[in-house]
Short mmCIF file of C-alpha atoms in Angstrom, two decimals:
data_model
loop_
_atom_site.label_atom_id
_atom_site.label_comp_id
_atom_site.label_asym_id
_atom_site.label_seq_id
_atom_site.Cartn_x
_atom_site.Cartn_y
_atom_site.Cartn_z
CA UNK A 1 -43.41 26.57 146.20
CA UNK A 2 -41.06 26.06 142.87
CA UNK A 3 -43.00 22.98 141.05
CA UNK A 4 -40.05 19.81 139.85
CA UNK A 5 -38.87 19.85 136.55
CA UNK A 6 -37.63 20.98 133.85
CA UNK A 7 -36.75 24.98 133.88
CA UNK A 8 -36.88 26.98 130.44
CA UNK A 9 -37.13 30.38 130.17
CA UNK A 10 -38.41 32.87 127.45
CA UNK A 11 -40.08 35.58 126.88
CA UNK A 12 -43.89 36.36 125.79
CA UNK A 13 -45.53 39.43 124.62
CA UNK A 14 -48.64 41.28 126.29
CA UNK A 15 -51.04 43.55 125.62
CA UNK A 16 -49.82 47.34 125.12
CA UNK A 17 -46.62 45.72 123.32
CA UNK A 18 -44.46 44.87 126.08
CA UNK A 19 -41.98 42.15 126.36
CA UNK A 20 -42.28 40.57 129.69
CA UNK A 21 -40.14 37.17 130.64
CA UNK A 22 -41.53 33.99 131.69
CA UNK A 23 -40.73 30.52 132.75
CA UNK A 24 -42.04 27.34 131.51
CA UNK A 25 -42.57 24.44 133.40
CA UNK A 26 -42.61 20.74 132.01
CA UNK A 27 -42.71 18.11 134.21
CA UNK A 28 -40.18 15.23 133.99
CA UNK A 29 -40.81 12.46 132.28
CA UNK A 30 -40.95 8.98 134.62
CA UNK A 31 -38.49 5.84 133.75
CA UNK A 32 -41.83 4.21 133.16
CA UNK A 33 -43.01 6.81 130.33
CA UNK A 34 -39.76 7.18 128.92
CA UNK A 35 -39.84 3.32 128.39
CA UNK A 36 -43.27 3.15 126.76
CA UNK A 37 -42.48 6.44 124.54
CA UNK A 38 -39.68 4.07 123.43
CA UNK A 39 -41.58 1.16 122.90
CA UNK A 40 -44.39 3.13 120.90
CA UNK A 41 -41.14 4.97 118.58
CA UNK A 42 -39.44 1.19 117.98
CA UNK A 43 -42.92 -0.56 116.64
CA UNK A 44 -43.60 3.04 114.77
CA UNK A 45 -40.47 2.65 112.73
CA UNK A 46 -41.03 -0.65 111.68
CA UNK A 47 -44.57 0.65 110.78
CA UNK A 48 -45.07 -0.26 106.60
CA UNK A 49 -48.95 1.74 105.48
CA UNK A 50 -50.42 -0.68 103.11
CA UNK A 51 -51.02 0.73 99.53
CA UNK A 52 -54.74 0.99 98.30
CA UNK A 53 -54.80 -2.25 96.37
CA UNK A 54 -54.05 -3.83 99.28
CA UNK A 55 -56.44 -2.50 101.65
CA UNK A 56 -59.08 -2.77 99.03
CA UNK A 57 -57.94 -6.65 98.88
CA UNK A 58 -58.34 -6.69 102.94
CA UNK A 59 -61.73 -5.31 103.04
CA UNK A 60 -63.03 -7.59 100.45
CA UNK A 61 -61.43 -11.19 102.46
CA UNK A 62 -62.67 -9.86 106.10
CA UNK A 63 -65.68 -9.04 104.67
CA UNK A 64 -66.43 -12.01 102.51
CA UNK A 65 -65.43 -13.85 105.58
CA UNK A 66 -67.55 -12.27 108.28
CA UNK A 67 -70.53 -12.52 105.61
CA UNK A 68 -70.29 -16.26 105.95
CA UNK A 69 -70.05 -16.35 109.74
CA UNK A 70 -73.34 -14.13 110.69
CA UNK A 71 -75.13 -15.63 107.90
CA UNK A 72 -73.94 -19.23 109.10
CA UNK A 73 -74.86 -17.52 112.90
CA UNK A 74 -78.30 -15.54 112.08
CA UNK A 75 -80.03 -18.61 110.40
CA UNK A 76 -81.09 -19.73 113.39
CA UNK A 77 -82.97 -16.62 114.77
CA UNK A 78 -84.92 -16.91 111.30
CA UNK A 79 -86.15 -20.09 111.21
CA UNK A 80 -86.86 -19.87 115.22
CA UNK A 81 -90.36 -20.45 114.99
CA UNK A 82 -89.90 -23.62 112.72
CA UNK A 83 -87.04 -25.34 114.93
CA UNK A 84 -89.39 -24.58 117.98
CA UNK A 85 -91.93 -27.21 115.92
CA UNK A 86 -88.61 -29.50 115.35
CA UNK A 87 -86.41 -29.28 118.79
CA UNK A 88 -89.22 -28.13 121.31
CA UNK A 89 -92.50 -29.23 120.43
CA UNK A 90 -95.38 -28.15 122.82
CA UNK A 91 -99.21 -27.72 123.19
CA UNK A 92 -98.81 -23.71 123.83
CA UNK A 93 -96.27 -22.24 121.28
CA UNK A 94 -95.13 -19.51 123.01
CA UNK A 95 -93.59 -22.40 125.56
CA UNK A 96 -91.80 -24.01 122.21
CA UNK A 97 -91.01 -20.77 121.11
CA UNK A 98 -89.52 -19.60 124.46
CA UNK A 99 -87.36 -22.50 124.56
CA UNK A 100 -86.10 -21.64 121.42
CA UNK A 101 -85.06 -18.39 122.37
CA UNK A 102 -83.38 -19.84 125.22
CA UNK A 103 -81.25 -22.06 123.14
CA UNK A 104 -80.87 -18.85 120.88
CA UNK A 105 -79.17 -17.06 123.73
CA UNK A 106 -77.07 -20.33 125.03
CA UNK A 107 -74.37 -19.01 121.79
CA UNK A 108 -74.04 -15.78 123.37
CA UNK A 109 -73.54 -17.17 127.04
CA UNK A 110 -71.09 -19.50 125.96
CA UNK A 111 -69.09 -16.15 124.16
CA UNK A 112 -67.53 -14.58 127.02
CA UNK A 113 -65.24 -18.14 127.73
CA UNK A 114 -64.57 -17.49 123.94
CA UNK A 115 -63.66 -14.55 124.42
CA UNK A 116 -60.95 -15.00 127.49
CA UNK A 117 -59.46 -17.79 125.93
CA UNK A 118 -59.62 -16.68 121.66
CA UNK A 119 -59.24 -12.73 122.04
CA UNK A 120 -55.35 -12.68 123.98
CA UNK A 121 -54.28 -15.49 121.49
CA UNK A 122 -54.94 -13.38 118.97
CA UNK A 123 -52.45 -10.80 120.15
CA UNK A 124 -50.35 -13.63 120.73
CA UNK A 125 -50.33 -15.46 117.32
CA UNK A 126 -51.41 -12.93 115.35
CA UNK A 127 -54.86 -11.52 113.95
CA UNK A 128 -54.88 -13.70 110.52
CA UNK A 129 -54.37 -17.46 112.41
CA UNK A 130 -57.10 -16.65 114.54
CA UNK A 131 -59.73 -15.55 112.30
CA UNK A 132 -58.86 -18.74 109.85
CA UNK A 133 -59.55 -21.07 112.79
CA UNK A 134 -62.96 -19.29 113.83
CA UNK A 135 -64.76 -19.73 110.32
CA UNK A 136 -63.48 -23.13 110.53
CA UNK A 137 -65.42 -23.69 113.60
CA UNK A 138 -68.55 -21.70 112.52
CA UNK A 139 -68.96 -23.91 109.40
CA UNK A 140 -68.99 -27.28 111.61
CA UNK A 141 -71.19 -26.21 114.41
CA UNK A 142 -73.46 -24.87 111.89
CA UNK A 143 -73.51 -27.55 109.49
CA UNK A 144 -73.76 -30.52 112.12
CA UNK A 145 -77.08 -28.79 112.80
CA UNK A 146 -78.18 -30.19 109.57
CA UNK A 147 -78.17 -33.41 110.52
CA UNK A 148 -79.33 -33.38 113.94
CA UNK A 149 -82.72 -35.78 114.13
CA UNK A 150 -85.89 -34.08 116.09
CA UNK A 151 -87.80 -34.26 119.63
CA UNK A 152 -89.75 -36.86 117.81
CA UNK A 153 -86.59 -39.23 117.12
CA UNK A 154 -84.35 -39.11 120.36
CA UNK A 155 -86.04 -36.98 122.75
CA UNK A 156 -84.85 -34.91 124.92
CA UNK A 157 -80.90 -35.60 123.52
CA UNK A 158 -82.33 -33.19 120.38
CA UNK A 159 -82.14 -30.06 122.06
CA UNK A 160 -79.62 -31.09 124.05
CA UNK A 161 -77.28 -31.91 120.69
CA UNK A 162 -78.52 -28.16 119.53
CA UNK A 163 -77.56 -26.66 122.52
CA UNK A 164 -73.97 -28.12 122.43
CA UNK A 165 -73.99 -26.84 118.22
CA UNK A 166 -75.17 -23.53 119.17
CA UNK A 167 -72.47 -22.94 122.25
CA UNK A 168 -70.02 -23.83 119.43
CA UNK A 169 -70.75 -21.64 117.62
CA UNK A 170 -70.80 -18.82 120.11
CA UNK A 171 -66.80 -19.58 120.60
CA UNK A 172 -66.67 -18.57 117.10
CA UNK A 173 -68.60 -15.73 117.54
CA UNK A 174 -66.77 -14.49 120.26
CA UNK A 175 -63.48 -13.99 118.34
CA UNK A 176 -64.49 -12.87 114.69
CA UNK A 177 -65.86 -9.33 115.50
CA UNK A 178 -63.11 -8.42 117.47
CA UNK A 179 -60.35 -10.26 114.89
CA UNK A 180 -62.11 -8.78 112.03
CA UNK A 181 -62.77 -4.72 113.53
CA UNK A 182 -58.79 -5.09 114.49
CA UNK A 183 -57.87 -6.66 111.42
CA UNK A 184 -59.60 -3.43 109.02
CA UNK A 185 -58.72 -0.90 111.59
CA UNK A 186 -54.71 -1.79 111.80
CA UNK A 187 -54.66 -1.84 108.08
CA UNK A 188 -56.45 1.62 108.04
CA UNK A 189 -55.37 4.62 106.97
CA UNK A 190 -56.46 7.07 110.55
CA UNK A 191 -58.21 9.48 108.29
CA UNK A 192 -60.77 6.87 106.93
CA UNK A 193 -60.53 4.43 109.51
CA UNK A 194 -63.98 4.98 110.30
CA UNK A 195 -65.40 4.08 106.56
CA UNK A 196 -63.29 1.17 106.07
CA UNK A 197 -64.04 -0.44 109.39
CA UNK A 198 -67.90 0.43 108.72
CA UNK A 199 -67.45 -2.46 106.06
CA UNK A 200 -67.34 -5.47 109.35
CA UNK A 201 -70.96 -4.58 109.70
CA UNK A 202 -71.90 -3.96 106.44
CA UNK A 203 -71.01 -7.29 105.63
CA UNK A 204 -72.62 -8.72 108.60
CA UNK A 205 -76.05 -7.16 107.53
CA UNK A 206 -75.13 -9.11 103.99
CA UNK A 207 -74.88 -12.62 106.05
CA UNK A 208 -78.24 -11.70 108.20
CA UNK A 209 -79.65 -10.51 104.91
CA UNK A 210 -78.45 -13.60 103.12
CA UNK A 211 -79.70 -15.66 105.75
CA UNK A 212 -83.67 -14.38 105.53
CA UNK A 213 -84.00 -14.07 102.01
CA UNK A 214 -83.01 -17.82 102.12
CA UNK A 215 -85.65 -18.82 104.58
CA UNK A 216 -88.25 -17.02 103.08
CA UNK A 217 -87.40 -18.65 99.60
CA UNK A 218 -87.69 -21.72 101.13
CA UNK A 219 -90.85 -20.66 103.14
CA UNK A 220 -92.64 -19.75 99.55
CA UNK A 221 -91.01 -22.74 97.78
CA UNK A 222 -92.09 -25.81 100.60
CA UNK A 223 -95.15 -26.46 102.12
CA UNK A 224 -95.41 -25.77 106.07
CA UNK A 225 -95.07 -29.77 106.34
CA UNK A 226 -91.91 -30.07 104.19
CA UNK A 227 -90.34 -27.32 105.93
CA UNK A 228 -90.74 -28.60 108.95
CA UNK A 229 -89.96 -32.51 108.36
CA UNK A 230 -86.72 -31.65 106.33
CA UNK A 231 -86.21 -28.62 104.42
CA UNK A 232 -85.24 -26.41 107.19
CA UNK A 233 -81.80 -28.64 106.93
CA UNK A 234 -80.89 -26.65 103.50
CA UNK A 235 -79.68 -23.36 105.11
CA UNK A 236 -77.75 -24.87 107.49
CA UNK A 237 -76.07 -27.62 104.98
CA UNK A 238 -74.58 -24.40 102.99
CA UNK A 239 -72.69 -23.92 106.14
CA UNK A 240 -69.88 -26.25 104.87
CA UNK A 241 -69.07 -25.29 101.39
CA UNK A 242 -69.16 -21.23 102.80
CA UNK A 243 -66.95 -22.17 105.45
CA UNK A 244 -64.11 -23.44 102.87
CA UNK A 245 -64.45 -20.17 100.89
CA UNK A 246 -64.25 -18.15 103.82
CA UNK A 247 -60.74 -19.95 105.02
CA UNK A 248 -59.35 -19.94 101.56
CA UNK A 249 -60.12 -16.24 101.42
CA UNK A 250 -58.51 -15.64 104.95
CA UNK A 251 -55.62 -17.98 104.16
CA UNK A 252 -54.15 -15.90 101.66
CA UNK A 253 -54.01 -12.42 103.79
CA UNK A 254 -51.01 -11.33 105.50
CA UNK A 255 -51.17 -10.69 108.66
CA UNK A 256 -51.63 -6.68 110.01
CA UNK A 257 -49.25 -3.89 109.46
CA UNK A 258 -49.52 -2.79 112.68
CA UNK A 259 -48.99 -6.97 114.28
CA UNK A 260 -46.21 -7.73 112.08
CA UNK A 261 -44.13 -4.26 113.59
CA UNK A 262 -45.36 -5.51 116.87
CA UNK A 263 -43.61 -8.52 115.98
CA UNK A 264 -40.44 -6.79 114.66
CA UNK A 265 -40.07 -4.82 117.33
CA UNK A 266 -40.12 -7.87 119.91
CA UNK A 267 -43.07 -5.42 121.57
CA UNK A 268 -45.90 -8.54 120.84
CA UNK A 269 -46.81 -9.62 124.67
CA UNK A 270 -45.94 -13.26 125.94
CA UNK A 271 -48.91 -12.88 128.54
CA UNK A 272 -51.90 -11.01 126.79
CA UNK A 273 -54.27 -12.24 128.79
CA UNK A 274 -52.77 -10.69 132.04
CA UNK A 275 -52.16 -7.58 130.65
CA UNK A 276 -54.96 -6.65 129.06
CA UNK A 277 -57.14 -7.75 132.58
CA UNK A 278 -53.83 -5.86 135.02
CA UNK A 279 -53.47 -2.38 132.40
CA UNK A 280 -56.49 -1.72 130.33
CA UNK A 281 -59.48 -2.95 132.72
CA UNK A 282 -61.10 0.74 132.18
CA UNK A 283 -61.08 0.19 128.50
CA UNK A 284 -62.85 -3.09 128.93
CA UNK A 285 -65.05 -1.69 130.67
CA UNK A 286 -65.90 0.77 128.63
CA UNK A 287 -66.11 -1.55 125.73
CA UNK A 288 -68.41 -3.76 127.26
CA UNK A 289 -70.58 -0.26 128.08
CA UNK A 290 -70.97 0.55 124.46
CA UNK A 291 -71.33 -2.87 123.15
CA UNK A 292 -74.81 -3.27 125.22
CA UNK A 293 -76.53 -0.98 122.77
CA UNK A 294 -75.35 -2.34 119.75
CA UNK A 295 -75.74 -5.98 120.34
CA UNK A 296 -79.28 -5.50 122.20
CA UNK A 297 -80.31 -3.10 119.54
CA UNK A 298 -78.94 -5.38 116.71
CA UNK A 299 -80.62 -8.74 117.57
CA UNK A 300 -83.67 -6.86 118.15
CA UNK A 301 -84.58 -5.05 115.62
CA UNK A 302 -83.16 -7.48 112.95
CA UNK A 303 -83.74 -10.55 114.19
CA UNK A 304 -86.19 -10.93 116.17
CA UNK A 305 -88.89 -8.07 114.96
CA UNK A 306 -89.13 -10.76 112.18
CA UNK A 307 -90.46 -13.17 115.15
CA UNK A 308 -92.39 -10.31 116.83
CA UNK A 309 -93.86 -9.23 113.53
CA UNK A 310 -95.64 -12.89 112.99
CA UNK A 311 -97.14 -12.60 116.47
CA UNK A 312 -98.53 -9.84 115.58
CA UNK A 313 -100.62 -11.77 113.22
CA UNK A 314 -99.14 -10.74 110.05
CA UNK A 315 -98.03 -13.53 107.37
CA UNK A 316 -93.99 -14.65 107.11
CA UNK A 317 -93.69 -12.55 103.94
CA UNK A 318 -94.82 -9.32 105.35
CA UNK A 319 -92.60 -9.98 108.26
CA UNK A 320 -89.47 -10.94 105.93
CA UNK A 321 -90.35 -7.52 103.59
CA UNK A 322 -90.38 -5.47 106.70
CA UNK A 323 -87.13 -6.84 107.51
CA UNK A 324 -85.26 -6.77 104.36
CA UNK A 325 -86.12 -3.22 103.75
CA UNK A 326 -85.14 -2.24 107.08
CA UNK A 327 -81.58 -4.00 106.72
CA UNK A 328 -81.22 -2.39 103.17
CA UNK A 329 -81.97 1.27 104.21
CA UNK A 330 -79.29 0.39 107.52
CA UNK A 331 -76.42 -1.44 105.10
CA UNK A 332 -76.80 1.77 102.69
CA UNK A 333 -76.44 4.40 105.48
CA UNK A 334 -73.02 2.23 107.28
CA UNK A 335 -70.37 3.61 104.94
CA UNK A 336 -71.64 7.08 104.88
CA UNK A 337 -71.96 7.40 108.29
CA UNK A 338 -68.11 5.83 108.96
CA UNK A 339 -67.25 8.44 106.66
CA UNK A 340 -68.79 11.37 108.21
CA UNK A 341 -67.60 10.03 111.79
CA UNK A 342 -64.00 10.41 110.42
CA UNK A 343 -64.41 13.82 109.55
CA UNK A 344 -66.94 15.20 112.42
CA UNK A 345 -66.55 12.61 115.11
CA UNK A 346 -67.82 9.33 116.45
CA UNK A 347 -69.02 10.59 119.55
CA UNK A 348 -71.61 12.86 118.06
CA UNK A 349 -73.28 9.59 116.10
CA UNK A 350 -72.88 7.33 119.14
CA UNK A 351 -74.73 10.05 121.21
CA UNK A 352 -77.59 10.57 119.04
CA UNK A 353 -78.27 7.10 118.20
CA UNK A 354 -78.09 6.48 122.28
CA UNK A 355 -80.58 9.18 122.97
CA UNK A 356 -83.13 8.30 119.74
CA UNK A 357 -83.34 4.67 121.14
CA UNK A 358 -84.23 6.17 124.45
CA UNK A 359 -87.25 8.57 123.67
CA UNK A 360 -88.37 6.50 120.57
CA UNK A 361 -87.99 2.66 120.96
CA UNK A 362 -91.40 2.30 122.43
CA UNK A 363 -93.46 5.02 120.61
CA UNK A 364 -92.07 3.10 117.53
CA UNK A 365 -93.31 -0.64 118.88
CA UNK A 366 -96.37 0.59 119.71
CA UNK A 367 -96.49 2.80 116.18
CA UNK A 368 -95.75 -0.83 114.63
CA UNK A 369 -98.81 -2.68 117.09
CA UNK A 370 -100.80 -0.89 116.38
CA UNK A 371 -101.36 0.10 112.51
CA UNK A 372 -101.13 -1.73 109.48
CA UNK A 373 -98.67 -3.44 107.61
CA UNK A 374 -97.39 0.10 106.34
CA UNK A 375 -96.97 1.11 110.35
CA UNK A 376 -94.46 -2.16 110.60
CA UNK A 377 -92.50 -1.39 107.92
CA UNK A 378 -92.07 2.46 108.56
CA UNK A 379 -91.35 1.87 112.50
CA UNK A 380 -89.17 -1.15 111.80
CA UNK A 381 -87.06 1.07 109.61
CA UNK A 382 -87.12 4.04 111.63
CA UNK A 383 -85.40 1.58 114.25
CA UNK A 384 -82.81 0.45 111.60
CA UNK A 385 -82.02 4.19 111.28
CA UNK A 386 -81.16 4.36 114.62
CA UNK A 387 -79.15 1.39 114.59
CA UNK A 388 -77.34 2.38 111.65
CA UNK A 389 -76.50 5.60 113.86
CA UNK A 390 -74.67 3.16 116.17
CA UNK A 391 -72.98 0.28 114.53
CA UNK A 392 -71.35 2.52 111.93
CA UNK A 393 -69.05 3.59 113.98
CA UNK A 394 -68.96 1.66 117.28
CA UNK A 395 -66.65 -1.03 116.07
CA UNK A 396 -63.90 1.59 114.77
CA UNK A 397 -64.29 2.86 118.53
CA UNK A 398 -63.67 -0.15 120.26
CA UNK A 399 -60.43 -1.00 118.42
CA UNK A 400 -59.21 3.01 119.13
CA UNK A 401 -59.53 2.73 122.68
CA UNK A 402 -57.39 -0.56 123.24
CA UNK A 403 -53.35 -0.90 122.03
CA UNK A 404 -52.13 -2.82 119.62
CA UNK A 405 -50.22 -5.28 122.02
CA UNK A 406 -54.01 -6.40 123.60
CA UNK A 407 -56.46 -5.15 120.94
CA UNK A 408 -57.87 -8.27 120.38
CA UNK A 409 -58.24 -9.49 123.72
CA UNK A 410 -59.73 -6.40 125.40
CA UNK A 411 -61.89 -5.97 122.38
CA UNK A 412 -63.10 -9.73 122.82
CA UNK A 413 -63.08 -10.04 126.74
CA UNK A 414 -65.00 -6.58 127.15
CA UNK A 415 -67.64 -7.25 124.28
CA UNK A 416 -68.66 -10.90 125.02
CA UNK A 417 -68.83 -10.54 128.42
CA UNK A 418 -71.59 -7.30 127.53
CA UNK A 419 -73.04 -9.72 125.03
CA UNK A 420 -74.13 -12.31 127.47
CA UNK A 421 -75.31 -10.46 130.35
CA UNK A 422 -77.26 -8.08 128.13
CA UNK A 423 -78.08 -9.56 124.56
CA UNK A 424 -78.14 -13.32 125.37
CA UNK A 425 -81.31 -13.14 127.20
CA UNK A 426 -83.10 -10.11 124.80
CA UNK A 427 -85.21 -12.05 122.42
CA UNK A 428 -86.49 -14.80 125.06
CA UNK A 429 -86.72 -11.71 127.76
CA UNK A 430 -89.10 -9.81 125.02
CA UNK A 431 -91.14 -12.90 123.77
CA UNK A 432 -91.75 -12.97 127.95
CA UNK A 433 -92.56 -9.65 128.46
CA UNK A 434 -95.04 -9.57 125.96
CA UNK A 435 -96.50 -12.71 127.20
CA UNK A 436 -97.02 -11.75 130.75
CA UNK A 437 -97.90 -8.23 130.48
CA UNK A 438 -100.08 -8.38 126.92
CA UNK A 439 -98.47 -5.27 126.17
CA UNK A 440 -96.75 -5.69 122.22
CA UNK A 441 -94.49 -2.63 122.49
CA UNK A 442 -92.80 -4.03 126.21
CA UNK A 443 -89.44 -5.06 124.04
CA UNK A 444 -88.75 -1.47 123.44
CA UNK A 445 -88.33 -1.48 127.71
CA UNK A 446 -85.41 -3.35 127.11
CA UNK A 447 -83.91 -1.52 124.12
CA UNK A 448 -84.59 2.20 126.24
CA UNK A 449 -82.38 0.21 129.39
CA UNK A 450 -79.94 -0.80 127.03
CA UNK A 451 -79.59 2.88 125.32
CA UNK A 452 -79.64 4.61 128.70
CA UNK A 453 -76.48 2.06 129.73
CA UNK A 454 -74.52 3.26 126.39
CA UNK A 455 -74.99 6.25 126.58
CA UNK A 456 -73.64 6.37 129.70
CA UNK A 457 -70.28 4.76 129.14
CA UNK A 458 -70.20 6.80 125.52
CA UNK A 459 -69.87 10.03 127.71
CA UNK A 460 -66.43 8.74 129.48
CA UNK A 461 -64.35 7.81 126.43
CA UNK A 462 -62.22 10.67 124.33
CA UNK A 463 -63.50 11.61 120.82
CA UNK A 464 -60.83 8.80 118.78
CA UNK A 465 -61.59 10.17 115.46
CA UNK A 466 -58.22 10.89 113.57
CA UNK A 467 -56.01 9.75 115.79
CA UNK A 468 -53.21 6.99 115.55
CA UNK A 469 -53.26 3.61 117.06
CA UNK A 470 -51.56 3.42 120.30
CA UNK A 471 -48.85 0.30 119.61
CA UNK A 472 -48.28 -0.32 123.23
CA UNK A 473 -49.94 1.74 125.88
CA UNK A 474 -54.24 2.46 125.45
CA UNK A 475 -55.38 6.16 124.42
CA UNK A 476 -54.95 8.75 126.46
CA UNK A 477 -57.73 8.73 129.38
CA UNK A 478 -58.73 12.62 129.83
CA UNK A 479 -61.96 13.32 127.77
#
């Protein structure tokens, strides 16, 4: 039966030198594909690259800007066992520091709401508005936690006040990964996409980084009695002044390349929201897939191995040493990885990372139970190798598989909606698995489920690595 569509013929040689003829056959193009091929050509030409001093200038204010929002966001995961004393005070501390946890996670429940509403109007009114009004709502919720009074003042109202401060927060949350990752990569050359977008979590590790070194001054500096009664206010009253650097750094960048030929092109959507849900649901699902390791992985090993560490009976300095080395050795590997994912692949770095944290999550915990202080610090950072494996190159990823018109929106629907089924309940999950079963490695259980999930969805997507940014339509779906 003769195939529809286009006839051309030719010829083609063979072996032994002969000329024989041949027909091709190309399949006609729909109305519908001849109308997005149209779209993608009209935002293409209205495409301007941004010149290195530029992009330099862009990296610096997204970075300097996510800095201040995960150090504003990872304070509290740091001074956990302290605002346990404060917020939750109880006879057994592992109740106080349960609760805690649980308040901990109520920021990345709160996300995925953040995320349906934030994400689509980002692709609505552009990447730059949003990401000004999220540090602007960072800095308050974080630094009306300053001045909330304790359990022993109003009651039970405390922890309800911190719960409301903390699901603030999480709105913020929800949008600034996915602004800022769609913010570097549109402004991205495609051949180093993958070290310039590398920089979002680089800068993230900063703010965490930031954020302990901070508690662990004032931990050295205060008695346990000052610390709790009022000095574990300071971190959180820094909150304000960061937050009005952070705007006025975001304030003065134009909005994307890639948005503003959206824009001239009359291609930017007037209903993201049902778009991205009706046309790309497979790519939020598949960024939802891949988030679980990262996020799961992330709070883990860098926030709350600092908690686990202490309960293993080691003091707050060996805990903070074991964590600062271990977010040093992953911040140095991020932009060498991205680089060597743009020139091999991010598939191959997504893969190994997936299977490591599979086979050696809980040899590692119970590597770190088990010895001495030198045991904590070498499995710690043996898990921030792993991580680094992952989060180099999982945010350029995300952004590749979603189109420009709904980038933001799938990016934030997909990834909050992973982040609180999956990472909201991690550190209180771990601080009760350890509790019930005595067993001090059980949080790796969690991290090998989480891996094994990934590493799953990883295998579905198409390598992205060098390839442009679809304007209007998501990648290509073959792998």
């Amino acid at each position: 039966m003769v195939p529809r569509g286009e006839e051309r013929g030719g010829f083609v040689a063979v072996p032994g030198g002969r000329i024989t003829p041949t027909v091709l056959w190309r399949r006609k193009k729909t109305e519908r594909e001849v109308e997005v091929e149209s779209q993608e050509q009209a935002v293409e030409q209205r495409l301007e690259r941004a010149d290195p001093a530029t992009l330099r200038k862009v990296v610096v204010g997204v970075a300097l800007g996510n800095f201040m929002e995960w150090f504003d966001f990872g304070l509290y995961g740091y001074l956990a066992t302290t605002l346990a004393i404060v917020f939750f005070p109880s006879e057994d501390p592992a109740v106080g520091l349960l609760a805690t946890f649980a308040v901990f996670g109520v920021a990345f429940v709160i996300r995925p709401l953040g995320g349906l509403v934030l994400g689509p109007l980002g692709d609505k009114i552009g990447r730059q508005r949003l990401l000004a009004g999220v540090i602007i709502l960072m800095a308050l919720s974080t630094f009306s936690i300053a001045f909330l009074p304790g359990y022993a003042s109003i009651g039970i109202w405390a922890p309800i006040l911190l719960v409301i401060a903390r699901a603030a927060q999480g709105l913020s949350a929800s949008a600034e990964f996915g602004g800022g990752a769609t913010f570097l990569a549109e402004y991205s050359p495609e051949e180093r996409r993958g070290f310039f977008v590398s920089f979002l979590q680089f800068s993230s590790l900063i703010g965490f980084g930031s954020g302990l070194l901070l508690v662990q001054f004032l931990s050295f500096a205060l008695s346990e009695d000052a610390l709790v009664s009022w000095g574990w206010r300071i971190p959180f009253l820094l909150a304000g002044p960061l937050g009005l650097i952070g705007l006025y750094i975001r304030l003065r960048l134009e909005d994307t390349p890639e948005f503003r030929a959206l824009e001239n092109a009359g291609q930017v959507s007037q209903t993201p929201f049902r778009e991205t849900i009706t046309q790309n649901w497979r790519e939020i699902l598949q960024v939802g897939g891949i988030a679980i390791l990262q996020n799961v992985a992330f709070y883990l090993v860098l926030t709350y191995v600092q908690t686990y560490v202490i309960q293993l009976g080691y003091p707050r300095a060996s805990a903070t040493l074991s964590t600062a080395l271990t977010i040093l050795l992953t911040m140095a590997l991020l932009p060498l990885l991205g680089a060597f994912s743009d020139r091999n692949g991010r598939k191959p770095l997504l893969i190994a990372s997936s299977v490591g944290f599979a086979l050696l999550s809980y040899p590692l915990f119970w590597f770190m139970s088990t010895g001495g202080l030198p045991s904590v610090v070498l499995g710690h950072m043996a898990l921030g190798v792993l991580l680094a494996l992952f989060i180099s190159v999982n945010m350029t990823v995300l952004v590749e598989l979603l189109p420009t018109r709904v980038r933001v929106g799938g990016f934030s629907i997909g990834y909050n909606i992973s982040v609180a089924i999956f990472t909201g309940p991690a550190a209180a999950l771990s601080t009760y698995l350890i509790s019930v079963t005595g067993n001090q490695a059980a949080p790796a259980f969690y991290i090998i489920f989480a891996a094994v999930l990934s590493l799953v969805t990883v295998l579905t997507i198409r390598e992205t690595a060098g390839t442009p940014l679809r304007h209007t339509q998501p990648q290509p779906r073959e792998a």
